[in-house]
Amino acid sequence: MMLRHTTLPPFIHPRLLFSPIADNDDDLEPLHNCISLMHMLNSRVAGSRKLFWRNVRMECERFCAENSTWNRWKWLAALQALCVYLILRLDEGQTEHNNFDYLMVAAVAAISSHLNTPEMTPSSNGRELTWKDWIFEESRRRLCVIYQILNLLVFFEPANMCSLHESQLLLAPLPAKRPLWEAADEASWRAESEKDAEAQVDFGLATSGELVKLQNGLLVDCHAPMEVARPGDAGGSSAWSAARWDEWSAGMDGFGGLVMLAASMLG
């Protein structure tokens, strides 16, 4: 995972690593460091695993100490790196080297507090959404999905910062489909986003495990409590309606199976 362009996890957009997108290269330092650490771990040199977790601990301490001065791209990169570390920690189980869960959780909570605001949503600021803005927002959305699914596996306190829990929705909106996520350039992305624009709808996953279709352009934002919709709001049950899984999963990337797995855990 993360050692080649073709093996990036589906919550990290290739453009973040292989094309200039952030304000400067230093903004993506947490993600670059994560990739370097993954290469070290993959080397299987004696002592590499111990050294890997020692460096992860140092990164988490740095995140907690320095995050208040960062911008949105560095917050995003740090949360993506932390997501990788947490997945590895769950897969590996507790050892003498990785036993600092509290520090990883504290780092996620501290950084999430910066991204968990309406100001971080470009489309809510009254300006046209650019490809760069869309990559940021879609990356943030996909991270939210991962962290909420982690919370289904183990108690993960930062996941409860999401105000969707008050709305009977667990994940909303669900990630965009593969053609948008894998668009090679802005022209391809814009062409894909404008294709059958009127037919495009947003989907969500209810806390019951049901796939739902968000109605009439309903704005559901787990980063903005005042915009969370509930079944009884403005039209009652028409706020969303049941949907078929094939309506959403067709054309999805690796996230499709992940969301369906989450649904099976709820149902």
Tab-separated table of C-alpha atoms in Angstrom:
chain	number	residue	atom	x	y	z
A	1	MET	CA	0.000	0.000	0.000
A	2	MET	CA	1.236	3.481	-0.965
A	3	LEU	CA	4.488	2.240	-2.492
A	4	ARG	CA	3.413	2.923	-6.084
A	5	HIS	CA	0.943	5.171	-7.912
A	6	THR	CA	-1.289	2.166	-8.585
A	7	THR	CA	-1.421	1.071	-4.952
A	8	LEU	CA	-2.576	4.265	-3.279
A	9	PRO	CA	-5.491	3.707	-0.888
A	10	PRO	CA	-8.776	5.070	-2.273
A	11	PHE	CA	-8.815	7.990	0.170
A	12	ILE	CA	-5.597	9.545	-1.219
A	13	HIS	CA	-5.903	11.256	-4.597
A	14	PRO	CA	-2.905	10.602	-6.911
A	15	ARG	CA	-2.595	14.297	-7.726
A	16	LEU	CA	-1.673	15.012	-4.109
A	17	LEU	CA	1.555	13.081	-4.568
A	18	PHE	CA	2.438	13.284	-8.223
A	19	SER	CA	1.388	16.799	-9.260
A	20	PRO	CA	1.653	20.193	-7.571
A	21	ILE	CA	-1.665	20.993	-5.933
A	22	ALA	CA	-1.033	22.411	-2.467
A	23	ASP	CA	0.224	25.933	-1.870
A	24	ASN	CA	3.760	24.591	-1.365
A	25	ASP	CA	5.487	21.221	-1.061
A	26	ASP	CA	5.805	21.531	2.706
A	27	ASP	CA	2.011	21.370	3.035
A	28	LEU	CA	2.073	17.680	2.098
A	29	GLU	CA	5.031	16.811	4.325
A	30	PRO	CA	2.981	14.541	6.654
A	31	LEU	CA	1.931	12.410	3.689
A	32	HIS	CA	5.414	12.326	2.166
A	33	ASN	CA	6.830	11.256	5.527
A	34	CYS	CA	4.192	8.547	5.742
A	35	ILE	CA	5.217	7.140	2.365
A	36	SER	CA	8.886	7.156	3.387
A	37	LEU	CA	8.007	5.293	6.574
A	38	MET	CA	5.980	2.755	4.603
A	39	HIS	CA	8.996	2.088	2.381
A	40	MET	CA	11.102	1.566	5.483
A	41	LEU	CA	8.538	-0.840	6.943
A	42	ASN	CA	8.366	-2.745	3.667
A	43	SER	CA	12.153	-3.204	3.596
A	44	ARG	CA	11.848	-5.891	6.296
A	45	VAL	CA	15.274	-4.966	7.641
A	46	ALA	CA	15.817	-6.124	11.208
A	47	GLY	CA	14.465	-3.508	13.597
A	48	SER	CA	12.544	-1.627	10.900
A	49	ARG	CA	9.159	-2.188	12.549
A	50	LYS	CA	10.364	-0.812	15.878
A	51	LEU	CA	11.895	2.191	14.116
A	52	PHE	CA	8.723	2.680	12.076
A	53	TRP	CA	6.525	3.009	15.155
A	54	ARG	CA	9.053	5.217	16.915
A	55	ASN	CA	8.874	7.619	13.986
A	56	VAL	CA	5.072	7.420	13.881
A	57	ARG	CA	4.981	8.376	17.545
A	58	MET	CA	7.236	11.356	16.863
A	59	GLU	CA	5.003	12.390	13.962
A	60	CYS	CA	1.905	12.236	16.180
A	61	GLU	CA	3.602	14.341	18.848
A	62	ARG	CA	4.564	16.872	16.186
A	63	PHE	CA	1.026	16.940	14.795
A	64	CYS	CA	-0.385	17.711	18.239
A	65	ALA	CA	2.166	20.452	18.875
A	66	GLU	CA	2.176	22.217	15.505
A	67	ASN	CA	-1.256	21.766	13.883
A	68	SER	CA	-2.647	25.163	14.904
A	69	THR	CA	-0.396	26.956	12.391
A	70	TRP	CA	-1.142	24.747	9.374
A	71	ASN	CA	-3.403	25.276	6.366
A	72	ARG	CA	-6.115	23.001	4.976
A	73	TRP	CA	-3.788	20.919	2.792
A	74	LYS	CA	-1.427	20.112	5.642
A	75	TRP	CA	-4.362	19.195	7.908
A	76	LEU	CA	-5.672	16.916	5.179
A	77	ALA	CA	-2.264	15.303	4.581
A	78	ALA	CA	-1.796	14.694	8.309
A	79	LEU	CA	-5.226	13.063	8.664
A	80	GLN	CA	-4.508	10.852	5.662
A	81	ALA	CA	-1.195	9.781	7.187
A	82	LEU	CA	-2.880	9.122	10.534
A	83	CYS	CA	-5.502	7.018	8.787
A	84	VAL	CA	-2.754	4.815	7.340
A	85	TYR	CA	-1.087	4.486	10.744
A	86	LEU	CA	-4.371	3.586	12.444
A	87	ILE	CA	-5.200	0.916	9.868
A	88	LEU	CA	-1.742	-0.601	10.332
A	89	ARG	CA	-2.175	-0.456	14.101
A	90	LEU	CA	-5.501	-2.314	13.912
A	91	ASP	CA	-4.065	-4.896	11.544
A	92	GLU	CA	-0.979	-5.472	13.665
A	93	GLY	CA	-2.627	-5.566	17.065
A	94	GLN	CA	-1.078	-4.078	20.179
A	95	THR	CA	2.667	-4.521	20.587
A	96	GLU	CA	5.284	-2.919	22.787
A	97	HIS	CA	6.217	-0.648	19.881
A	98	ASN	CA	2.794	0.666	18.825
A	99	ASN	CA	1.126	1.046	22.211
A	100	PHE	CA	0.306	4.762	21.984
A	101	ASP	CA	-3.285	4.746	20.746
A	102	TYR	CA	-4.141	7.741	22.927
A	103	LEU	CA	-1.601	9.849	21.043
A	104	MET	CA	-2.911	8.896	17.593
A	105	VAL	CA	-6.487	9.564	18.703
A	106	ALA	CA	-5.479	12.929	20.188
A	107	ALA	CA	-3.773	13.911	16.922
A	108	VAL	CA	-6.843	12.980	14.866
A	109	ALA	CA	-9.138	14.934	17.191
A	110	ALA	CA	-6.921	18.025	17.212
A	111	ILE	CA	-6.594	18.197	13.431
A	112	SER	CA	-10.222	17.271	12.740
A	113	SER	CA	-11.360	20.255	14.776
A	114	HIS	CA	-9.848	22.522	12.105
A	115	LEU	CA	-11.454	20.708	9.167
A	116	ASN	CA	-14.794	20.242	10.917
A	117	THR	CA	-16.094	23.709	9.998
A	118	PRO	CA	-18.328	25.069	7.194
A	119	GLU	CA	-15.490	27.350	6.073
A	120	MET	CA	-13.556	24.279	4.950
A	121	THR	CA	-16.271	23.428	2.408
A	122	PRO	CA	-15.438	25.393	-0.786
A	123	SER	CA	-18.907	24.906	-2.280
A	124	SER	CA	-20.467	26.657	0.720
A	125	ASN	CA	-18.425	29.810	0.230
A	126	GLY	CA	-20.385	31.097	-2.756
A	127	ARG	CA	-17.695	30.502	-5.363
A	128	GLU	CA	-17.428	28.084	-8.258
A	129	LEU	CA	-15.929	24.743	-7.350
A	130	THR	CA	-12.559	24.122	-9.016
A	131	TRP	CA	-10.956	20.725	-9.530
A	132	LYS	CA	-8.462	21.560	-6.793
A	133	ASP	CA	-11.302	22.389	-4.387
A	134	TRP	CA	-13.166	19.240	-5.397
A	135	ILE	CA	-10.118	17.041	-4.739
A	136	PHE	CA	-9.823	18.550	-1.276
A	137	GLU	CA	-13.516	18.117	-0.477
A	138	GLU	CA	-13.778	14.599	-1.910
A	139	SER	CA	-10.596	13.555	-0.075
A	140	ARG	CA	-12.051	14.908	3.146
A	141	ARG	CA	-15.318	13.085	2.492
A	142	ARG	CA	-13.526	9.788	1.911
A	143	LEU	CA	-11.507	10.225	5.091
A	144	CYS	CA	-14.741	10.726	7.020
A	145	VAL	CA	-16.024	7.424	5.640
A	146	ILE	CA	-12.886	5.596	6.785
A	147	TYR	CA	-12.986	7.079	10.274
A	148	GLN	CA	-16.699	6.323	10.690
A	149	ILE	CA	-16.117	2.717	9.623
A	150	LEU	CA	-13.233	2.474	12.095
A	151	ASN	CA	-15.746	3.512	14.728
A	152	LEU	CA	-17.865	0.485	13.801
A	153	LEU	CA	-14.914	-1.806	14.482
A	154	VAL	CA	-13.601	-0.204	17.668
A	155	PHE	CA	-14.631	2.763	19.767
A	156	PHE	CA	-13.019	5.709	17.994
A	157	GLU	CA	-13.859	8.895	19.837
A	158	PRO	CA	-13.049	11.456	17.076
A	159	ALA	CA	-15.744	9.895	14.865
A	160	ASN	CA	-18.340	11.246	17.290
A	161	MET	CA	-17.363	14.799	16.338
A	162	CYS	CA	-19.483	14.309	13.213
A	163	SER	CA	-22.928	15.857	13.680
A	164	LEU	CA	-24.524	13.426	11.218
A	165	HIS	CA	-25.110	11.150	14.191
A	166	GLU	CA	-28.023	13.420	15.110
A	167	SER	CA	-29.687	12.875	11.738
A	168	GLN	CA	-30.019	9.069	11.471
A	169	LEU	CA	-27.359	9.143	8.767
A	170	LEU	CA	-23.997	7.481	9.302
A	171	LEU	CA	-22.262	8.387	6.032
A	172	ALA	CA	-23.428	11.209	3.774
A	173	PRO	CA	-22.839	12.098	1.078
A	174	LEU	CA	-21.144	8.901	-0.054
A	175	PRO	CA	-17.941	9.154	-2.129
A	176	ALA	CA	-18.031	10.100	-5.796
A	177	LYS	CA	-17.679	7.455	-8.481
A	178	ARG	CA	-14.476	6.270	-10.115
A	179	PRO	CA	-14.586	8.421	-13.311
A	180	LEU	CA	-14.620	11.631	-11.261
A	181	TRP	CA	-12.019	10.467	-8.749
A	182	GLU	CA	-9.650	9.153	-11.422
A	183	ALA	CA	-10.012	12.006	-13.922
A	184	ALA	CA	-6.588	12.697	-15.429
A	185	ASP	CA	-6.914	16.473	-15.531
A	186	GLU	CA	-9.300	19.322	-14.828
A	187	ALA	CA	-10.853	19.211	-18.300
A	188	SER	CA	-11.665	15.507	-17.922
A	189	TRP	CA	-13.030	16.082	-14.433
A	190	ARG	CA	-15.247	18.960	-15.549
A	191	ALA	CA	-16.535	17.010	-18.545
A	192	GLU	CA	-17.384	14.062	-16.300
A	193	SER	CA	-19.021	16.242	-13.654
A	194	GLU	CA	-21.201	17.934	-16.274
A	195	LYS	CA	-22.222	14.651	-17.881
A	196	ASP	CA	-25.882	14.017	-17.061
A	197	ALA	CA	-25.574	16.578	-14.279
A	198	GLU	CA	-29.315	16.656	-13.691
A	199	ALA	CA	-29.398	12.891	-13.213
A	200	GLN	CA	-26.615	12.889	-10.647
A	201	VAL	CA	-27.820	12.471	-7.086
A	202	ASP	CA	-26.167	12.145	-3.719
A	203	PHE	CA	-26.493	9.010	-1.640
A	204	GLY	CA	-26.050	8.302	2.038
A	205	LEU	CA	-25.921	5.375	4.429
A	206	ALA	CA	-28.490	5.465	7.227
A	207	THR	CA	-27.687	4.225	10.721
A	208	SER	CA	-30.053	1.315	9.982
A	209	GLY	CA	-27.717	0.131	7.206
A	210	GLU	CA	-30.104	1.268	4.479
A	211	LEU	CA	-28.824	3.026	1.378
A	212	VAL	CA	-30.746	6.254	0.874
A	213	LYS	CA	-31.024	8.810	-1.882
A	214	LEU	CA	-30.815	12.417	-0.725
A	215	GLN	CA	-33.698	14.336	-2.227
A	216	ASN	CA	-33.863	17.637	-4.104
A	217	GLY	CA	-30.218	18.560	-3.735
A	218	LEU	CA	-30.477	18.225	0.038
A	219	LEU	CA	-27.328	19.573	1.655
A	220	VAL	CA	-25.947	17.165	4.210
A	221	ASP	CA	-22.612	18.124	5.668
A	222	CYS	CA	-21.030	16.334	8.597
A	223	HIS	CA	-18.768	19.356	9.048
A	224	ALA	CA	-21.629	21.814	9.508
A	225	PRO	CA	-24.180	20.986	12.226
A	226	MET	CA	-26.632	23.645	11.095
A	227	GLU	CA	-26.955	21.958	7.708
A	228	VAL	CA	-27.664	18.417	8.867
A	229	ALA	CA	-31.006	17.143	7.634
A	230	ARG	CA	-33.331	14.842	9.526
A	231	PRO	CA	-36.158	12.679	8.181
A	232	GLY	CA	-38.730	14.982	9.731
A	233	ASP	CA	-37.242	18.239	8.456
A	234	ALA	CA	-38.834	20.270	5.663
A	235	GLY	CA	-40.974	17.658	4.103
A	236	GLY	CA	-40.616	14.932	6.693
A	237	SER	CA	-39.705	11.540	5.300
A	238	SER	CA	-39.148	13.083	1.854
A	239	ALA	CA	-35.753	14.360	3.038
A	240	TRP	CA	-34.424	11.091	1.641
A	241	SER	CA	-35.772	7.889	0.165
A	242	ALA	CA	-34.647	4.285	-0.049
A	243	ALA	CA	-32.294	3.470	-2.909
A	244	ARG	CA	-31.001	0.311	-4.566
A	245	TRP	CA	-27.361	-0.573	-4.039
A	246	ASP	CA	-26.748	-0.954	-7.767
A	247	GLU	CA	-27.786	2.694	-8.277
A	248	TRP	CA	-24.767	3.840	-6.294
A	249	SER	CA	-22.234	1.007	-6.551
A	250	ALA	CA	-22.109	0.909	-10.359
A	251	GLY	CA	-18.944	2.716	-11.373
A	252	MET	CA	-17.537	2.927	-7.846
A	253	ASP	CA	-13.913	2.214	-6.995
A	254	GLY	CA	-12.655	0.287	-3.969
A	255	PHE	CA	-14.869	2.328	-1.684
A	256	GLY	CA	-17.976	0.569	-2.970
A	257	GLY	CA	-17.200	-2.694	-1.216
A	258	LEU	CA	-16.102	-0.863	1.922
A	259	VAL	CA	-19.388	1.019	2.273
A	260	MET	CA	-21.378	-2.149	1.572
A	261	LEU	CA	-19.379	-3.935	4.271
A	262	ALA	CA	-20.262	-1.139	6.696
A	263	ALA	CA	-23.931	-1.525	5.763
A	264	SER	CA	-23.798	-5.255	6.474
A	265	MET	CA	-22.407	-4.513	9.937
A	266	LEU	CA	-25.352	-2.216	10.659
A	267	GLY	CA	-28.152	-4.289	9.177
